[in-house]
Amino acid sequence: MTYYSGKDGTLTYNGTAVAKVSNWSFSSSVDTLETTVLTDSDRSYVPGLRQFSGSATIFYYDDAPKPLLQRIISTSAISESGVTLKLGWGSKYIQGSVIITSGELSCAVGEVMQATVQFQFTGPLDNNGVAL
């Protein structure tokens, strides 16, 4: 049985590996569509549209690859589309087109400066055919 830990995680932005990733997360949900009719005694539902989102925290340092960090502090980052993010662990991954919905820089005494980005996937995901 194979186990994965944080050291197995990777984050790729438009084909470029993002160095020094502190963490990333992925979330999925599905809307429910009500199919209840007037003569029913109980409500009934069917699955509707899927939605995927996530976030990542990366360490901010001078010689870090800059593309994602530049998007976080850019004034146009929120409206950008056509960005591809790949979230990986071992040989498995989830990849798709995203819209960056927010970015934040944080600095605290005794901690390495970090940048946090949140994103919304748009369209279908690619998971390389690997069972998640």
PDB file of C-alpha atoms in Angstrom:
ATOM      1  CA  MET A   1       0.000   0.000   0.000  1.00  0.00           C
ATOM      2  CA  THR A   2       1.404   3.412  -0.994  1.00  0.00           C
ATOM      3  CA  TYR A   3       1.022   6.443   1.243  1.00  0.00           C
ATOM      4  CA  TYR A   4       1.592  10.062   0.248  1.00  0.00           C
ATOM      5  CA  SER A   5       2.733  12.970   2.360  1.00  0.00           C
ATOM      6  CA  GLY A   6       3.292  16.676   1.827  1.00  0.00           C
ATOM      7  CA  LYS A   7       6.792  16.034   0.468  1.00  0.00           C
ATOM      8  CA  ASP A   8       5.174  14.200  -2.483  1.00  0.00           C
ATOM      9  CA  GLY A   9       3.100  17.238  -3.503  1.00  0.00           C
ATOM     10  CA  THR A  10       3.841  19.461  -6.496  1.00  0.00           C
ATOM     11  CA  LEU A  11       2.260  22.533  -8.069  1.00  0.00           C
ATOM     12  CA  THR A  12       2.776  23.514 -11.705  1.00  0.00           C
ATOM     13  CA  TYR A  13       1.658  26.858 -13.161  1.00  0.00           C
ATOM     14  CA  ASN A  14       1.393  27.038 -16.986  1.00  0.00           C
ATOM     15  CA  GLY A  15       3.917  24.203 -17.283  1.00  0.00           C
ATOM     16  CA  THR A  16       6.446  25.703 -14.833  1.00  0.00           C
ATOM     17  CA  ALA A  17       7.032  24.014 -11.480  1.00  0.00           C
ATOM     18  CA  VAL A  18       6.354  26.343  -8.568  1.00  0.00           C
ATOM     19  CA  ALA A  19       9.190  25.994  -6.061  1.00  0.00           C
ATOM     20  CA  LYS A  20       8.772  25.861  -2.303  1.00  0.00           C
ATOM     21  CA  VAL A  21       5.070  25.085  -2.043  1.00  0.00           C
ATOM     22  CA  SER A  22       3.919  25.111   1.568  1.00  0.00           C
ATOM     23  CA  ASN A  23       0.551  23.495   0.795  1.00  0.00           C
ATOM     24  CA  TRP A  24      -2.216  23.177  -1.760  1.00  0.00           C
ATOM     25  CA  SER A  25      -5.810  22.038  -1.497  1.00  0.00           C
ATOM     26  CA  PHE A  26      -8.496  20.892  -3.928  1.00  0.00           C
ATOM     27  CA  SER A  27     -12.261  20.837  -3.457  1.00  0.00           C
ATOM     28  CA  SER A  28     -15.078  19.481  -5.602  1.00  0.00           C
ATOM     29  CA  SER A  29     -18.840  19.740  -5.330  1.00  0.00           C
ATOM     30  CA  VAL A  30     -21.940  19.062  -7.392  1.00  0.00           C
ATOM     31  CA  ASP A  31     -25.179  21.019  -7.553  1.00  0.00           C
ATOM     32  CA  THR A  32     -28.395  19.144  -6.918  1.00  0.00           C
ATOM     33  CA  LEU A  33     -31.368  19.738  -9.174  1.00  0.00           C
ATOM     34  CA  GLU A  34     -34.797  19.180  -7.721  1.00  0.00           C
ATOM     35  CA  THR A  35     -37.051  16.838  -9.717  1.00  0.00           C
ATOM     36  CA  THR A  36     -39.997  16.804  -7.331  1.00  0.00           C
ATOM     37  CA  VAL A  37     -43.426  17.056  -8.930  1.00  0.00           C
ATOM     38  CA  LEU A  38     -46.630  18.330  -7.323  1.00  0.00           C
ATOM     39  CA  THR A  39     -47.992  14.838  -6.631  1.00  0.00           C
ATOM     40  CA  ASP A  40     -44.824  13.638  -4.796  1.00  0.00           C
ATOM     41  CA  SER A  41     -44.779  13.224  -1.018  1.00  0.00           C
ATOM     42  CA  ASP A  42     -40.977  13.453  -0.815  1.00  0.00           C
ATOM     43  CA  ARG A  43     -38.467  15.663  -2.580  1.00  0.00           C
ATOM     44  CA  SER A  44     -36.209  14.056  -5.173  1.00  0.00           C
ATOM     45  CA  TYR A  45     -32.980  15.279  -6.767  1.00  0.00           C
ATOM     46  CA  VAL A  46     -30.523  14.468  -9.543  1.00  0.00           C
ATOM     47  CA  PRO A  47     -26.880  15.497  -9.855  1.00  0.00           C
ATOM     48  CA  GLY A  48     -26.302  18.783 -11.680  1.00  0.00           C
ATOM     49  CA  LEU A  49     -23.209  20.761 -12.578  1.00  0.00           C
ATOM     50  CA  ARG A  50     -19.831  19.998 -10.998  1.00  0.00           C
ATOM     51  CA  GLN A  51     -17.550  22.645  -9.529  1.00  0.00           C
ATOM     52  CA  PHE A  52     -13.849  22.454  -8.622  1.00  0.00           C
ATOM     53  CA  SER A  53     -11.759  24.979  -6.700  1.00  0.00           C
ATOM     54  CA  GLY A  54      -8.598  25.137  -4.662  1.00  0.00           C
ATOM     55  CA  SER A  55      -5.895  27.155  -3.008  1.00  0.00           C
ATOM     56  CA  ALA A  56      -2.135  27.055  -2.587  1.00  0.00           C
ATOM     57  CA  THR A  57       0.407  28.687  -0.300  1.00  0.00           C
ATOM     58  CA  ILE A  58       3.943  29.194  -1.561  1.00  0.00           C
ATOM     59  CA  PHE A  59       7.031  30.620   0.081  1.00  0.00           C
ATOM     60  CA  TYR A  60       8.083  34.010  -1.259  1.00  0.00           C
ATOM     61  CA  TYR A  61      11.839  34.371  -1.764  1.00  0.00           C
ATOM     62  CA  ASP A  62      14.074  36.312  -4.167  1.00  0.00           C
ATOM     63  CA  ASP A  63      15.230  33.549  -6.518  1.00  0.00           C
ATOM     64  CA  ALA A  64      11.850  31.779  -6.716  1.00  0.00           C
ATOM     65  CA  PRO A  65      10.378  31.175 -10.180  1.00  0.00           C
ATOM     66  CA  LYS A  66       8.228  34.304 -10.533  1.00  0.00           C
ATOM     67  CA  PRO A  67       5.289  33.600 -12.871  1.00  0.00           C
ATOM     68  CA  LEU A  68       2.742  32.656 -10.189  1.00  0.00           C
ATOM     69  CA  LEU A  69       4.060  35.192  -7.673  1.00  0.00           C
ATOM     70  CA  GLN A  70       3.744  37.906 -10.319  1.00  0.00           C
ATOM     71  CA  ARG A  71       0.138  36.887 -10.981  1.00  0.00           C
ATOM     72  CA  ILE A  72      -0.667  37.126  -7.282  1.00  0.00           C
ATOM     73  CA  ILE A  73       0.555  40.711  -6.935  1.00  0.00           C
ATOM     74  CA  SER A  74      -0.560  41.841 -10.407  1.00  0.00           C
ATOM     75  CA  THR A  75      -3.556  44.138 -10.637  1.00  0.00           C
ATOM     76  CA  SER A  76      -4.955  42.020 -13.487  1.00  0.00           C
ATOM     77  CA  ALA A  77      -4.590  38.638 -11.738  1.00  0.00           C
ATOM     78  CA  ILE A  78      -8.212  38.443 -10.687  1.00  0.00           C
ATOM     79  CA  SER A  79      -9.560  38.784 -14.225  1.00  0.00           C
ATOM     80  CA  GLU A  80      -7.007  36.488 -15.844  1.00  0.00           C
ATOM     81  CA  SER A  81      -8.231  33.349 -17.593  1.00  0.00           C
ATOM     82  CA  GLY A  82      -6.535  30.606 -19.565  1.00  0.00           C
ATOM     83  CA  VAL A  83      -4.147  29.673 -16.756  1.00  0.00           C
ATOM     84  CA  THR A  84      -3.345  25.986 -16.298  1.00  0.00           C
ATOM     85  CA  LEU A  85      -2.622  24.589 -12.843  1.00  0.00           C
ATOM     86  CA  LYS A  86      -1.470  21.063 -12.109  1.00  0.00           C
ATOM     87  CA  LEU A  87      -1.728  19.713  -8.556  1.00  0.00           C
ATOM     88  CA  GLY A  88       0.384  16.590  -8.156  1.00  0.00           C
ATOM     89  CA  TRP A  89       1.287  13.922  -5.628  1.00  0.00           C
ATOM     90  CA  GLY A  90       3.641  11.130  -6.656  1.00  0.00           C
ATOM     91  CA  SER A  91       2.665  10.044 -10.190  1.00  0.00           C
ATOM     92  CA  LYS A  92      -0.942  11.246  -9.769  1.00  0.00           C
ATOM     93  CA  TYR A  93      -2.246  14.691 -10.620  1.00  0.00           C
ATOM     94  CA  ILE A  94      -5.263  16.893 -11.234  1.00  0.00           C
ATOM     95  CA  GLN A  95      -4.889  19.515 -13.948  1.00  0.00           C
ATOM     96  CA  GLY A  96      -7.143  22.060 -15.528  1.00  0.00           C
ATOM     97  CA  SER A  97      -7.755  25.596 -16.653  1.00  0.00           C
ATOM     98  CA  VAL A  98      -8.299  27.980 -13.747  1.00  0.00           C
ATOM     99  CA  ILE A  99      -9.273  31.536 -12.992  1.00  0.00           C
ATOM    100  CA  ILE A 100      -7.282  33.066 -10.162  1.00  0.00           C
ATOM    101  CA  THR A 101      -9.917  34.461  -7.813  1.00  0.00           C
ATOM    102  CA  SER A 102      -7.694  35.947  -5.115  1.00  0.00           C
ATOM    103  CA  GLY A 103      -4.106  36.393  -4.073  1.00  0.00           C
ATOM    104  CA  GLU A 104      -2.535  37.430  -0.793  1.00  0.00           C
ATOM    105  CA  LEU A 105       0.958  38.124   0.519  1.00  0.00           C
ATOM    106  CA  SER A 106       1.592  37.639   4.217  1.00  0.00           C
ATOM    107  CA  CYS A 107       4.523  38.360   6.453  1.00  0.00           C
ATOM    108  CA  ALA A 108       4.838  37.596  10.166  1.00  0.00           C
ATOM    109  CA  VAL A 109       7.624  37.796  12.711  1.00  0.00           C
ATOM    110  CA  GLY A 110       9.505  34.490  12.895  1.00  0.00           C
ATOM    111  CA  GLU A 111       7.977  33.087   9.682  1.00  0.00           C
ATOM    112  CA  VAL A 112       8.997  32.922   6.047  1.00  0.00           C
ATOM    113  CA  MET A 113       7.027  35.355   3.869  1.00  0.00           C
ATOM    114  CA  GLN A 114       4.253  33.519   2.030  1.00  0.00           C
ATOM    115  CA  ALA A 115       1.884  34.087  -0.866  1.00  0.00           C
ATOM    116  CA  THR A 116      -1.566  32.474  -0.992  1.00  0.00           C
ATOM    117  CA  VAL A 117      -3.596  32.056  -4.163  1.00  0.00           C
ATOM    118  CA  GLN A 118      -7.167  30.814  -4.577  1.00  0.00           C
ATOM    119  CA  PHE A 119      -8.480  29.552  -7.883  1.00  0.00           C
ATOM    120  CA  GLN A 120     -11.625  28.255  -9.562  1.00  0.00           C
ATOM    121  CA  PHE A 121     -11.316  25.526 -12.191  1.00  0.00           C
ATOM    122  CA  THR A 122     -13.247  26.153 -15.390  1.00  0.00           C
ATOM    123  CA  GLY A 123     -14.261  23.312 -17.687  1.00  0.00           C
ATOM    124  CA  PRO A 124     -13.344  19.647 -17.339  1.00  0.00           C
ATOM    125  CA  LEU A 125     -10.382  18.343 -15.349  1.00  0.00           C
ATOM    126  CA  ASP A 126      -7.562  16.145 -16.599  1.00  0.00           C
ATOM    127  CA  ASN A 127      -6.333  13.518 -14.171  1.00  0.00           C
ATOM    128  CA  ASN A 128      -4.243  11.530 -16.690  1.00  0.00           C
ATOM    129  CA  GLY A 129      -6.646   8.624 -16.437  1.00  0.00           C
ATOM    130  CA  VAL A 130      -5.330   7.786 -12.970  1.00  0.00           C
ATOM    131  CA  ALA A 131      -7.926   6.631 -10.482  1.00  0.00           C
ATOM    132  CA  LEU A 132      -8.029   9.109  -7.653  1.00  0.00           C
TER     133      LEU A 132
END
